[in-house]
Coordinates of C-alpha atoms in Angstrom, one line a residue:
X6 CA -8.1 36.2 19.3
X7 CA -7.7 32.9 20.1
X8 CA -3.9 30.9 20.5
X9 CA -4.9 26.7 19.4
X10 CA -2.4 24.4 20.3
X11 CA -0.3 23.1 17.3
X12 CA 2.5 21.3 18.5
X13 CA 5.7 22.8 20.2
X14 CA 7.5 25.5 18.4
X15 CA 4.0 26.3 16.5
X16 CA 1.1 27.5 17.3
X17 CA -2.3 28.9 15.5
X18 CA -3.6 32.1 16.2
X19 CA -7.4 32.1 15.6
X20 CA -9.6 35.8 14.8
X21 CA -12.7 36.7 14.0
X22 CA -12.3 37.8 10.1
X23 CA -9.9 37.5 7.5
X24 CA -9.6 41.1 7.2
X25 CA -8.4 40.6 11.1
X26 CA -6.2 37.3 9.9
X27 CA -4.0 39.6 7.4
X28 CA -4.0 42.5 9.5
X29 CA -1.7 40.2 12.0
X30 CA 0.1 39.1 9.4
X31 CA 1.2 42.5 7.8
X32 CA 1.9 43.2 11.5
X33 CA 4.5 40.9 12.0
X34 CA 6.1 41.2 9.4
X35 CA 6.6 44.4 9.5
X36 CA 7.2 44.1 13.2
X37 CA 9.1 40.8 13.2
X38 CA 9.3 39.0 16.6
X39 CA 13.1 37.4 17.7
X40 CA 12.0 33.8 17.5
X41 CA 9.8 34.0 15.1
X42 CA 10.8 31.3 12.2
X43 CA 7.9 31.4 9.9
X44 CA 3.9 32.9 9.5
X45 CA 1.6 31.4 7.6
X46 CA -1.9 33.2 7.1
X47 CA -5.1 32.1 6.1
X48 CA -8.6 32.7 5.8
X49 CA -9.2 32.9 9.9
X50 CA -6.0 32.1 11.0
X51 CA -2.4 32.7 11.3
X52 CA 0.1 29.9 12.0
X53 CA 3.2 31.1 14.0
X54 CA 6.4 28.5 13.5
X55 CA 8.8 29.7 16.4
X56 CA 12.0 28.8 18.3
X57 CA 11.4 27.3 21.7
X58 CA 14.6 27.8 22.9
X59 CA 14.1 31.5 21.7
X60 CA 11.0 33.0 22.6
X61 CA 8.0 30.9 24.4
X62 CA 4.1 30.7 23.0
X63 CA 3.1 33.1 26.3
X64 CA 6.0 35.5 25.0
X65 CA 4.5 36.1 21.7
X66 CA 1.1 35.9 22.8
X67 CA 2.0 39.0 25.0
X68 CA 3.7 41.0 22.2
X69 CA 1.1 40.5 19.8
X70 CA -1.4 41.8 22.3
X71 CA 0.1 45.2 21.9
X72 CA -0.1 45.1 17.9
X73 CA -2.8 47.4 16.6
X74 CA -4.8 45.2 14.6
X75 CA -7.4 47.7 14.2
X76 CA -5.8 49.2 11.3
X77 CA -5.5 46.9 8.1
X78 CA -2.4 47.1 6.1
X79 CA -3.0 48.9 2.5
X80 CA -2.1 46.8 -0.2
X81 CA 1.3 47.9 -1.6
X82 CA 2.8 44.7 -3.2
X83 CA 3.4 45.1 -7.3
X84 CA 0.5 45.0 -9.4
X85 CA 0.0 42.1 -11.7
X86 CA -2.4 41.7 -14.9
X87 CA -3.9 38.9 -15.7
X88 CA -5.3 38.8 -19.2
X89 CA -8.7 36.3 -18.8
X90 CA -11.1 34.8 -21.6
X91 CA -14.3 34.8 -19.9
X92 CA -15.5 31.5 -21.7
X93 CA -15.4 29.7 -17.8
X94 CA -18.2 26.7 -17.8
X95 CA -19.7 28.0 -14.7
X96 CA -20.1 31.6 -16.0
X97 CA -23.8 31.1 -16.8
X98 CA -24.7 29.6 -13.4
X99 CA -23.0 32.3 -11.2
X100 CA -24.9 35.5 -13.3
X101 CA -27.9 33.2 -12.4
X102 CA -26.8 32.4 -8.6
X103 CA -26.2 36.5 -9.0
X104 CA -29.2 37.5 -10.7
X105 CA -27.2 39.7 -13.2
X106 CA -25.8 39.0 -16.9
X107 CA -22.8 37.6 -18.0
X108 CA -21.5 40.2 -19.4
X109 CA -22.0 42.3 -16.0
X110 CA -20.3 39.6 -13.7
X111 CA -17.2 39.9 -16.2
X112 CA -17.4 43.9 -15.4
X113 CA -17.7 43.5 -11.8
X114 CA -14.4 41.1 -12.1
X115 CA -12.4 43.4 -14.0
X116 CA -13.4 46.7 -12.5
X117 CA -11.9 45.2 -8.6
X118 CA -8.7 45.5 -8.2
X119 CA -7.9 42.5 -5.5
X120 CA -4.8 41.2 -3.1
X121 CA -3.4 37.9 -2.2
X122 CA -4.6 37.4 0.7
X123 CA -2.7 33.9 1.1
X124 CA -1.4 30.5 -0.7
X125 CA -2.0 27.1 -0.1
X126 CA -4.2 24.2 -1.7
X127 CA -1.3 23.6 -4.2
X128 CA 1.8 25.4 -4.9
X129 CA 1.1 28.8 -7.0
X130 CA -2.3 28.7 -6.0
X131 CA -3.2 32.0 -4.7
X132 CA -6.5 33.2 -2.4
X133 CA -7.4 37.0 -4.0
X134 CA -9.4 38.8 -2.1
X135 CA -11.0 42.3 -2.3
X136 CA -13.7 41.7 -5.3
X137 CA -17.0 42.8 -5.9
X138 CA -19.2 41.1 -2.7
X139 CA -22.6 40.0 -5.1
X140 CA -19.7 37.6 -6.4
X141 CA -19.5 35.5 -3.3
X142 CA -20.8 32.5 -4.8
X143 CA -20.7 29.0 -2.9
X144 CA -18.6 26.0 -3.8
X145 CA -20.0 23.4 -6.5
X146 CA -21.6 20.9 -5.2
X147 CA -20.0 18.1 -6.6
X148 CA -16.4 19.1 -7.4
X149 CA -14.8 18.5 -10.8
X150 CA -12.9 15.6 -10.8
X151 CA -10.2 17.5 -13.3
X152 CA -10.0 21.7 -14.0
X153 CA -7.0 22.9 -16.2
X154 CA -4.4 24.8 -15.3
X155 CA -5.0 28.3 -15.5
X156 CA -8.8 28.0 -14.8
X157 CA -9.7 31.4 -13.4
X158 CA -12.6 30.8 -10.6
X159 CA -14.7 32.0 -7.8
X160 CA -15.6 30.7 -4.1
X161 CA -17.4 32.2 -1.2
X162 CA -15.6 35.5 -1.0
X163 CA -12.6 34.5 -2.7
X164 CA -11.1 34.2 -7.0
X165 CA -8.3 32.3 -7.7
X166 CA -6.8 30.7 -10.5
X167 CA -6.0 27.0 -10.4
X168 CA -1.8 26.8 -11.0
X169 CA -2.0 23.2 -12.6
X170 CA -4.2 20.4 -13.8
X171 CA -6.2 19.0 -10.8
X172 CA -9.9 18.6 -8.7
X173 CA -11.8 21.4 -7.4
X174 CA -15.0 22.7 -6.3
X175 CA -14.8 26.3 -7.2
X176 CA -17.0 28.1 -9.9
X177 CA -14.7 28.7 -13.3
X178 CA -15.8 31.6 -14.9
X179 CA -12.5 31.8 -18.0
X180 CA -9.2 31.3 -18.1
X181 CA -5.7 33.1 -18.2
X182 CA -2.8 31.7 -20.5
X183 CA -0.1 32.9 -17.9
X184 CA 1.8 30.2 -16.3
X185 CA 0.5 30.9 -12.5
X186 CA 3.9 28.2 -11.1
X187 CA 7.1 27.6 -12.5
X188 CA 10.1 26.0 -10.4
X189 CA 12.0 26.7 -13.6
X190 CA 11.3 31.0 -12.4
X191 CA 12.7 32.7 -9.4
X192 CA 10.5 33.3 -7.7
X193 CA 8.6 29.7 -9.0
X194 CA 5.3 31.6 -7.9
X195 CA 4.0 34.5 -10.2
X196 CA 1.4 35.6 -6.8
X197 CA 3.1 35.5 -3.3
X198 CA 0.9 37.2 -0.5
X199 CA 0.5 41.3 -0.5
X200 CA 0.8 41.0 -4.5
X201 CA -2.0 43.3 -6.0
X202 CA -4.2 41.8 -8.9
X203 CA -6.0 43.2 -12.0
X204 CA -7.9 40.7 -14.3
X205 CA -8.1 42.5 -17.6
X206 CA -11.1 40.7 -20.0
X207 CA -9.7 39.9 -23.4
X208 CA -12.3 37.1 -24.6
X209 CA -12.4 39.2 -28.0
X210 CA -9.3 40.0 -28.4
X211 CA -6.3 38.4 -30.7
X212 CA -3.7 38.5 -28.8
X213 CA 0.3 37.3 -27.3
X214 CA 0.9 37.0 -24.0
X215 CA 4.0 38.6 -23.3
X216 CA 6.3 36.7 -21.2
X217 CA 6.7 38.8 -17.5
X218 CA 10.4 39.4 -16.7
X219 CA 11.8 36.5 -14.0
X220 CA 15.4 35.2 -13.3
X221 CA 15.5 32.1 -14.5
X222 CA 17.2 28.8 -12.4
X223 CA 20.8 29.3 -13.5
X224 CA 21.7 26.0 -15.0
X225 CA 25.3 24.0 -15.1
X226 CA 26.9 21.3 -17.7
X227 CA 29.2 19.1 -16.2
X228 CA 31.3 16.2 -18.0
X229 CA 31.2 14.4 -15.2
X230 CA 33.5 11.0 -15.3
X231 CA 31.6 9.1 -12.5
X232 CA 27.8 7.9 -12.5
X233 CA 25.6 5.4 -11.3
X234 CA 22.7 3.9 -13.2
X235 CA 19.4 2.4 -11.9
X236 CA 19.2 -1.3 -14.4
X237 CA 16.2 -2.2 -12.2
X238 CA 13.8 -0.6 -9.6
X239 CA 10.2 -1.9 -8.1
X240 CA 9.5 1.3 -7.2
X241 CA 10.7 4.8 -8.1
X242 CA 14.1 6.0 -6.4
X243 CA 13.5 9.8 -5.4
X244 CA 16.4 12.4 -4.7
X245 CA 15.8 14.0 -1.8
X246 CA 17.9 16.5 0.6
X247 CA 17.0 18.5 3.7
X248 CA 14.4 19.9 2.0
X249 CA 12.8 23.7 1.1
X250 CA 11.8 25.7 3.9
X251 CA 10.2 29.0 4.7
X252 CA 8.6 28.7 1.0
X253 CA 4.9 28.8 2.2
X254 CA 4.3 32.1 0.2
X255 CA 5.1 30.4 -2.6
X256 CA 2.3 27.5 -1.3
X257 CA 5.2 24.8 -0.8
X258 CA 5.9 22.8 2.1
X259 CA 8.9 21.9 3.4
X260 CA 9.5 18.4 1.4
X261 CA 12.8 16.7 1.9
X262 CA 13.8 13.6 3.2
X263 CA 10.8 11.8 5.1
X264 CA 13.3 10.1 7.5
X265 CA 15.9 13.2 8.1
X266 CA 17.9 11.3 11.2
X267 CA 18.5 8.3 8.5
X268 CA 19.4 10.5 5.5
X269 CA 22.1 12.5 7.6
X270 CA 23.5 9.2 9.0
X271 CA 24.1 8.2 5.2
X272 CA 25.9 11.5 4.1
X273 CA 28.0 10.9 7.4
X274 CA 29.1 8.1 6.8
X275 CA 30.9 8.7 3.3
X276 CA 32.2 12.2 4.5
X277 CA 29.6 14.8 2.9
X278 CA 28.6 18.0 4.1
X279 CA 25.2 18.3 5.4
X280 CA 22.2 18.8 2.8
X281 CA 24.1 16.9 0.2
X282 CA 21.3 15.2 -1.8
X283 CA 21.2 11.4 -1.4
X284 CA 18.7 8.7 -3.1
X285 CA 15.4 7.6 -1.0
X286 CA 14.2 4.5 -1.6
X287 CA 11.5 3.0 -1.1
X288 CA 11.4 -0.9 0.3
X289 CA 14.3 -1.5 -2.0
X290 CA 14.7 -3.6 -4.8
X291 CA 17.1 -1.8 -6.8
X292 CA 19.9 -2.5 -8.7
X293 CA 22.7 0.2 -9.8
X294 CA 25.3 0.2 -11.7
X295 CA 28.4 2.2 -11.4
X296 CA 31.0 3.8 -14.1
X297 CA 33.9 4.8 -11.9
X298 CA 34.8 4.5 -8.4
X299 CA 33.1 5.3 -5.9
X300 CA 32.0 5.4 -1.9
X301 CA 28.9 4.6 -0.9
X302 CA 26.4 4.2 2.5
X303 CA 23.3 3.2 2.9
X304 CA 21.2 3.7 5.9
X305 CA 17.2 3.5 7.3
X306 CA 15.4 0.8 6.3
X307 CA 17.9 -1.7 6.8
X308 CA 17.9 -3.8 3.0
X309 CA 21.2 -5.9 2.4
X310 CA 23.3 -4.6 0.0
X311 CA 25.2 -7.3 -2.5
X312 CA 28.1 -6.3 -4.9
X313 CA 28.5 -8.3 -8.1
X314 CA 31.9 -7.8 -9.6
X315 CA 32.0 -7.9 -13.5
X316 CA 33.8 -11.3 -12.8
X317 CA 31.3 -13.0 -11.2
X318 CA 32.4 -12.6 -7.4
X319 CA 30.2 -11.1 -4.9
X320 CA 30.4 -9.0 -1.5
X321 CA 28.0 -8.7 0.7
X322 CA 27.8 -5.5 2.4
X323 CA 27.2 -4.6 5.9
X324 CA 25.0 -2.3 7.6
X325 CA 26.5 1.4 8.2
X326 CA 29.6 -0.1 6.4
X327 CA 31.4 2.1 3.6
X328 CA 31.2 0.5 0.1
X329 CA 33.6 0.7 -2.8
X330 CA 32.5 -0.1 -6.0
X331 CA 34.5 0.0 -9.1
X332 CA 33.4 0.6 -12.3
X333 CA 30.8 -2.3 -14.1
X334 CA 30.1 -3.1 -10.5
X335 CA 26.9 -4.2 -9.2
X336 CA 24.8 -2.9 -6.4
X337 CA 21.9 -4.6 -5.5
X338 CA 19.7 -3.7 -3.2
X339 CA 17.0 -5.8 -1.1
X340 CA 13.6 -6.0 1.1
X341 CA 14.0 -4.4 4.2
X342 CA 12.2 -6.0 7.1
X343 CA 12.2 -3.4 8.7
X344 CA 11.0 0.3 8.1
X345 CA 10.1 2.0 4.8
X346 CA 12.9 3.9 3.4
X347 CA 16.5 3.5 3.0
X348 CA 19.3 6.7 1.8
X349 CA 22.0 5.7 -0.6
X350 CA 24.7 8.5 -0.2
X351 CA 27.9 8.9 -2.6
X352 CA 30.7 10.2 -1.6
X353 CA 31.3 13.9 -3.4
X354 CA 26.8 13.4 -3.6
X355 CA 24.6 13.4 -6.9
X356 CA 24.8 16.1 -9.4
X357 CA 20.8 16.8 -9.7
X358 CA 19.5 19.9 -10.3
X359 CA 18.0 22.4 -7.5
X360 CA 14.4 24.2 -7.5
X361 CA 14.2 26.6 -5.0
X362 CA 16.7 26.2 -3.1
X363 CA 16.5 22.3 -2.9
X364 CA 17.3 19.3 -4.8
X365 CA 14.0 17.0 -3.3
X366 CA 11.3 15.7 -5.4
X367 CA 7.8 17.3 -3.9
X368 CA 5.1 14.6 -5.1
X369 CA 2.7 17.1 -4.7
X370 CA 3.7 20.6 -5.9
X371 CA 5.6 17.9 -8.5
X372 CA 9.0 20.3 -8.2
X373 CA 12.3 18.7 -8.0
X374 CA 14.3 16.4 -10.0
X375 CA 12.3 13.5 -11.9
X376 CA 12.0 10.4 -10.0
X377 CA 14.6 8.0 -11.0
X378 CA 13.5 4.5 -13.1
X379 CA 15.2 1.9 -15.0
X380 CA 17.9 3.4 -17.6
X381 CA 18.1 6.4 -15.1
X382 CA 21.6 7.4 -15.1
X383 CA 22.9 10.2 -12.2
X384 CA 26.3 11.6 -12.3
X385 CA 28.6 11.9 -9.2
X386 CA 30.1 14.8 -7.6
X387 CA 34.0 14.8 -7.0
X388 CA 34.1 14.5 -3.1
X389 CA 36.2 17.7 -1.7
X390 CA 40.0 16.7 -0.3
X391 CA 38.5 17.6 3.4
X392 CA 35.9 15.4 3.3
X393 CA 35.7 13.3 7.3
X394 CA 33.8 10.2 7.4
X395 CA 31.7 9.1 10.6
X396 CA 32.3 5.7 12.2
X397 CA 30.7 4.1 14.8
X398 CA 26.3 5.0 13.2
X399 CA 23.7 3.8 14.8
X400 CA 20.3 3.2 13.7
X401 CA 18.3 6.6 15.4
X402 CA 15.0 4.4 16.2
X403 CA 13.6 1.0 16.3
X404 CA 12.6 0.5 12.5
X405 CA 8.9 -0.5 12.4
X406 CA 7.3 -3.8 11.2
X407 CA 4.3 -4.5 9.5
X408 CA 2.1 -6.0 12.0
X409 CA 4.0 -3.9 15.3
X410 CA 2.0 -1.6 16.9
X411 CA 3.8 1.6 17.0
X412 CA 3.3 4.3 19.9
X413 CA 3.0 7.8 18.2
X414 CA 3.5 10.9 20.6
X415 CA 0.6 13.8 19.9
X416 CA -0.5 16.6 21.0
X417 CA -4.4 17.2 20.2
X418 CA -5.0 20.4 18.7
X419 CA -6.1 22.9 16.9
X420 CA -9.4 21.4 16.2
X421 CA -10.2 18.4 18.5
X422 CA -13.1 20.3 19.7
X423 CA -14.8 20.0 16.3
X424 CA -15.2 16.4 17.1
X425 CA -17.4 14.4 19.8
X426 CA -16.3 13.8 23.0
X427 CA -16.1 9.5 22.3
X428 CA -14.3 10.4 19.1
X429 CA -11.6 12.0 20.9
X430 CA -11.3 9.0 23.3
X431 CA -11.1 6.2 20.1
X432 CA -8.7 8.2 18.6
X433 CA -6.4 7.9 21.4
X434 CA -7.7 4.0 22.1
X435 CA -7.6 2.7 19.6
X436 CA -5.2 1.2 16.8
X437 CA -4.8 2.5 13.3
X438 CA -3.9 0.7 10.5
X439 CA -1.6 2.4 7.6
X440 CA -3.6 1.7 4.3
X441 CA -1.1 1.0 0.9
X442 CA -2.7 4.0 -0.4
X443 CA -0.1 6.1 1.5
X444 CA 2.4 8.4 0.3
X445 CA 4.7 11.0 1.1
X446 CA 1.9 13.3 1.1
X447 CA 0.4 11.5 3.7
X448 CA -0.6 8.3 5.6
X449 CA -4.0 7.6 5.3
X450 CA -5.4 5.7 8.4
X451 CA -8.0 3.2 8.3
X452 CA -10.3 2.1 11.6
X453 CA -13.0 3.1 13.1
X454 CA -14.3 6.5 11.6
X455 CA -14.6 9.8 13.8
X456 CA -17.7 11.5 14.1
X457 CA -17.8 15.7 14.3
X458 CA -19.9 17.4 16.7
X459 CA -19.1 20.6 14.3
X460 CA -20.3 20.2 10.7
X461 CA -19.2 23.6 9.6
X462 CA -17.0 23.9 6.3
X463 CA -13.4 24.9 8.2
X464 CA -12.0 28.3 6.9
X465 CA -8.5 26.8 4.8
X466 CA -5.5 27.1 7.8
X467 CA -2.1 26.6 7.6
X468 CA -1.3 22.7 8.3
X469 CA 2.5 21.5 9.4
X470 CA 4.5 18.0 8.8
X471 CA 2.7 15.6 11.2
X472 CA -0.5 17.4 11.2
X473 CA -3.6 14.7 11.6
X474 CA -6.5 16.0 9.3
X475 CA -9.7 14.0 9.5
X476 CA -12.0 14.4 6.1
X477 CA -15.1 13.8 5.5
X478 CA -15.4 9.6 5.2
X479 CA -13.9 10.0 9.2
X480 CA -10.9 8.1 8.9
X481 CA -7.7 10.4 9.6
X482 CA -4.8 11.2 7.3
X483 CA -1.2 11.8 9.0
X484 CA 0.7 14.7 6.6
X485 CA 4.2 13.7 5.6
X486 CA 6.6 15.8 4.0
X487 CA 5.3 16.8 0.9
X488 CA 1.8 17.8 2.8
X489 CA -0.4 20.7 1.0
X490 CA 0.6 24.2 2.7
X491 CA -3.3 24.7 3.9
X492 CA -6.4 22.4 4.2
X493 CA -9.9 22.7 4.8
X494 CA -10.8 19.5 7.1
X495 CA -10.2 20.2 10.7
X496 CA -6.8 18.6 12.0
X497 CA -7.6 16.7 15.4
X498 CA -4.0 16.7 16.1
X499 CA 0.1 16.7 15.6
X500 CA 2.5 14.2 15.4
X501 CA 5.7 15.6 18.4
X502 CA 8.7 16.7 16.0
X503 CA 11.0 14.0 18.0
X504 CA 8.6 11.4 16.3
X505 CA 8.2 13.3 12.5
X506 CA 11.7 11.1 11.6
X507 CA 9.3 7.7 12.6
X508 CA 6.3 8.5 10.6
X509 CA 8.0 8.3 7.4
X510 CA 9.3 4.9 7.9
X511 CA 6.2 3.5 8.9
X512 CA 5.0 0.8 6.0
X513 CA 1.7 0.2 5.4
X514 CA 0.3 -2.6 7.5
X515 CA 1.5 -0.7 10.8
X516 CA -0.6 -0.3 13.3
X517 CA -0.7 3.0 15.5
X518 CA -1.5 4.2 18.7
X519 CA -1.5 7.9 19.7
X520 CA 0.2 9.0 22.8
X521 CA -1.6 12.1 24.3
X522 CA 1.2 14.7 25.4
X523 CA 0.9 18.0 27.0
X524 CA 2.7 21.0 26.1
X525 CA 5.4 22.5 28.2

């Protein structure tokens, strides 16, 4: 057992065998730790998100070294069936790889009963373990650019079935009409870890899928007498809030606002209570229009704000300043020069629907209310009598420009050893450029590529907000909110929490340079 430095507050326990990595798991869970926010097992690995001011990594490290990992958990989570129509293109090639029929690798698949072991790669999408071993089968080659939704498939020692439309290398063997993710379901996930699995083969069979018992998201209708509509928008506007957390069974992140410090300043200002959802845009160029009064704030990327009244006068707003509008009013919004993303905050907030838990828009698990375009029209909240506004904001950082070079505080870890020694060192030397093809998934990096000294295919692990993963091509990617729940490319390092707030207002044409810190 190995403890690999994450970051403070997290940390990834490393073991020899899966069977070893959900052995831990089951263990603290059943034994939870004080401190202990959040664990997150994978295929070698479990990551441990704790409490500093609770409980220290040496503290944990010391109760987990009396847990008897020696005796594996039995599976007693409910047991799922999952009707499949073994038509999968790769069917022929794995009884080959296998040296067995078709018809026998079907048998073999339905006669194992398996667990989910973990989630992660995209949201729904669950690692089942426990199947026959002569079906551990390698990875495609080349991976398919697109596999549908519901695509039931097999890799190295794992079978999983894809939750939506997307890439992937694994070997698809049939399909299952069930709905593996739905953020309209409570839970969204139909597989969470410890669930027990039966695929039951019903190529031949006519058949309905009957519909498996879930709560569904309770849904209001308001009349509401105050809106705001967006008449014009560059780029989409997204809802966002504080975010989702502790849904990594469900293989979500966290998501939320990418600048949190900003997004709070905005709600403060106009008198909401925290995790009130605000809009996020991105280097403005909007235009709203109101119908009704109402109070607004804008703060992050600082973009001027002009007010066109229906008669022709205009206001020009100031920064952290409260603004009135009326309705037929006219907001417009401009370029920052500084920074990436500006929150727009109402008064009373947005009345937007909320998926687990949350009311922001997840790019990648593609949960959350729909971005907002032209014609987009958003009602608004009556703001309770209490409400308290702040006065006296100020902006939480130096917004970044394009062309700055930005310091970024690190710590290297888990997997800095998987790359050479000189790698290390121009990782820290030298600058890295944000490319445009950044999102809130991630900033992808461009520069002078990295070079592994380990060329193994990394186990999937847990991965956090500000995780660095380096793929491939050699050129790193910096996780941002909406960041897949586990990865496969070794992560060189981790953006420091005090600096997570920065990384999302970082536009591309940045530079960065990464500053080395040890933990406490």
């Amino acid at each position: 057992m190995r403890f690999l430095p994450v970051r403070a507050g997290s940390t990834l326990i490393e073991l020899d065998s899966l069977n070893e990595a959900l052995a831990l798991a089951a263990a603290l869970s059943v034994n939870p730790i004080e401190g202990i926010l959040e664990i997150v097992p994978a295929a070698r690995t479990v990551l441990v998100v704790f409490d500093p001011e609770q409980i220290s990594e040496e503290k944990i490290a010391a109760q987990i070294a009396g847990l008897n990992l020696s005796i594996a958990a039995a599976p007693s989570g409910p047991l799922v069936e999952i009707p499949v129509r073994y038509d999968g293109e790769d069917l022929a090639d794995v009884a080959s790889m296998v040296g067995i029929s078709e018809a026998e690798v079907v048998r073999r698949h339905t006669d194992s009963q398996y667990t989910v072991a973990f989630t992660g790669f995209a949201p729904g999408f669950a690692y089942l373990v426990g199947g026959d071993p002569s079906l551990n089968v390698p990875r495609r080659k080349t991976p398919r650019v697109q596999i549908k939704a519901g695509d039931v498939a097999l890799a190295g020692e794992f079978s999983g079935i894809y939750p939506k439309d997307s890439p992937g290398g694994w070997q698809l063997i049939g399909s299952t009409p069930l709905v593996m993710f739905d953020p309209e379901r409570e839970p969204a996930a139909l597989l969470e870890p410890g669930f027990r699995v039966q695929f039951r083969d019903v190529t031949n069979e006519q058949f309905e899928v009957q519909p498996l018992e879930y709560k569904k998201r309770a849904r209001q209708s308001r009349s509401a007498a105050v809106s705001i509509e967006i008449t014009y928008s560059m780029f989409p506007v997204l809802i966002q809030d504080e975010g989702r957390p502790g849904k990594s069974s469900q293989g979500v992140s966290e998501s939320g606002a990418a600048d949190k410090a900003s997004y709070r300043i905005a709600n403060r200002l106009v008198g909401n209570e925290p995790g009130v959802a605000a809009l996020e845009i991105t280097l403005g160029q909007v235009q709203l229009k109101a119908a009704g009064k109402m109070f607004l704030a804008l703060s992050g990327a600082p973009a001027s704000m002009t007010v066109r009244k229906p008669d022709g006068r205009t206001k020009v707003a100031g920064r952290f300043e409260v603004l009135a509008l009326d309705s037929g009013d006219i907001l417009t919004i401009g370029v920052p020069p500084r920074g990436l993303r500006s929150y727009l905050a109402v008064r009373g907030g947005f009345d937007v629907p909320r998926f687990l838990g949350s009311s922001s828009r997840d790019l990648l698990a593609k949960i959350g209310p729909s971005a907002l375009v032209a014609g987009s029209i958003v009602d608004v909240l009556e703001a309770p009598k209490s409400a308290i506004v702040s006065t006296g904001e100020m902006e939480p950082f130096p917004m970044p420009s394009v062309g700055e070079t930005i310091a970024i505080d690190i710590t290297l870890g888990p997997r800095d050893d998987w790359f050479t020694d000189d790698s290390v060192a121009r990782f820290l030397a030298q600058p890295w450029e944000v490319s445009p093809q950044s999102s809130r998934i991630g900033l992808r990096l461009t520069g002078s590529a990295l070079g592994r000294v380990d060329q193994r295919e990394l186990p999937s692990e847990a991965t956090v907000h500000g995780a660095i993963q380096v793929p491939p091509n050699g050129l790193p990617v910096l996780f941002l909110n909406d960041h897949p729940v586990t990865g496969g490319y070794p992560v060189i390092a981790n953006v420091a929490r005090h600096h997570l707030d920065l990384a999302g207002q970082l536009p591309p044409g940045v530079h960065l340079r990464f500053n080395r810190q040890s933990l406490p």
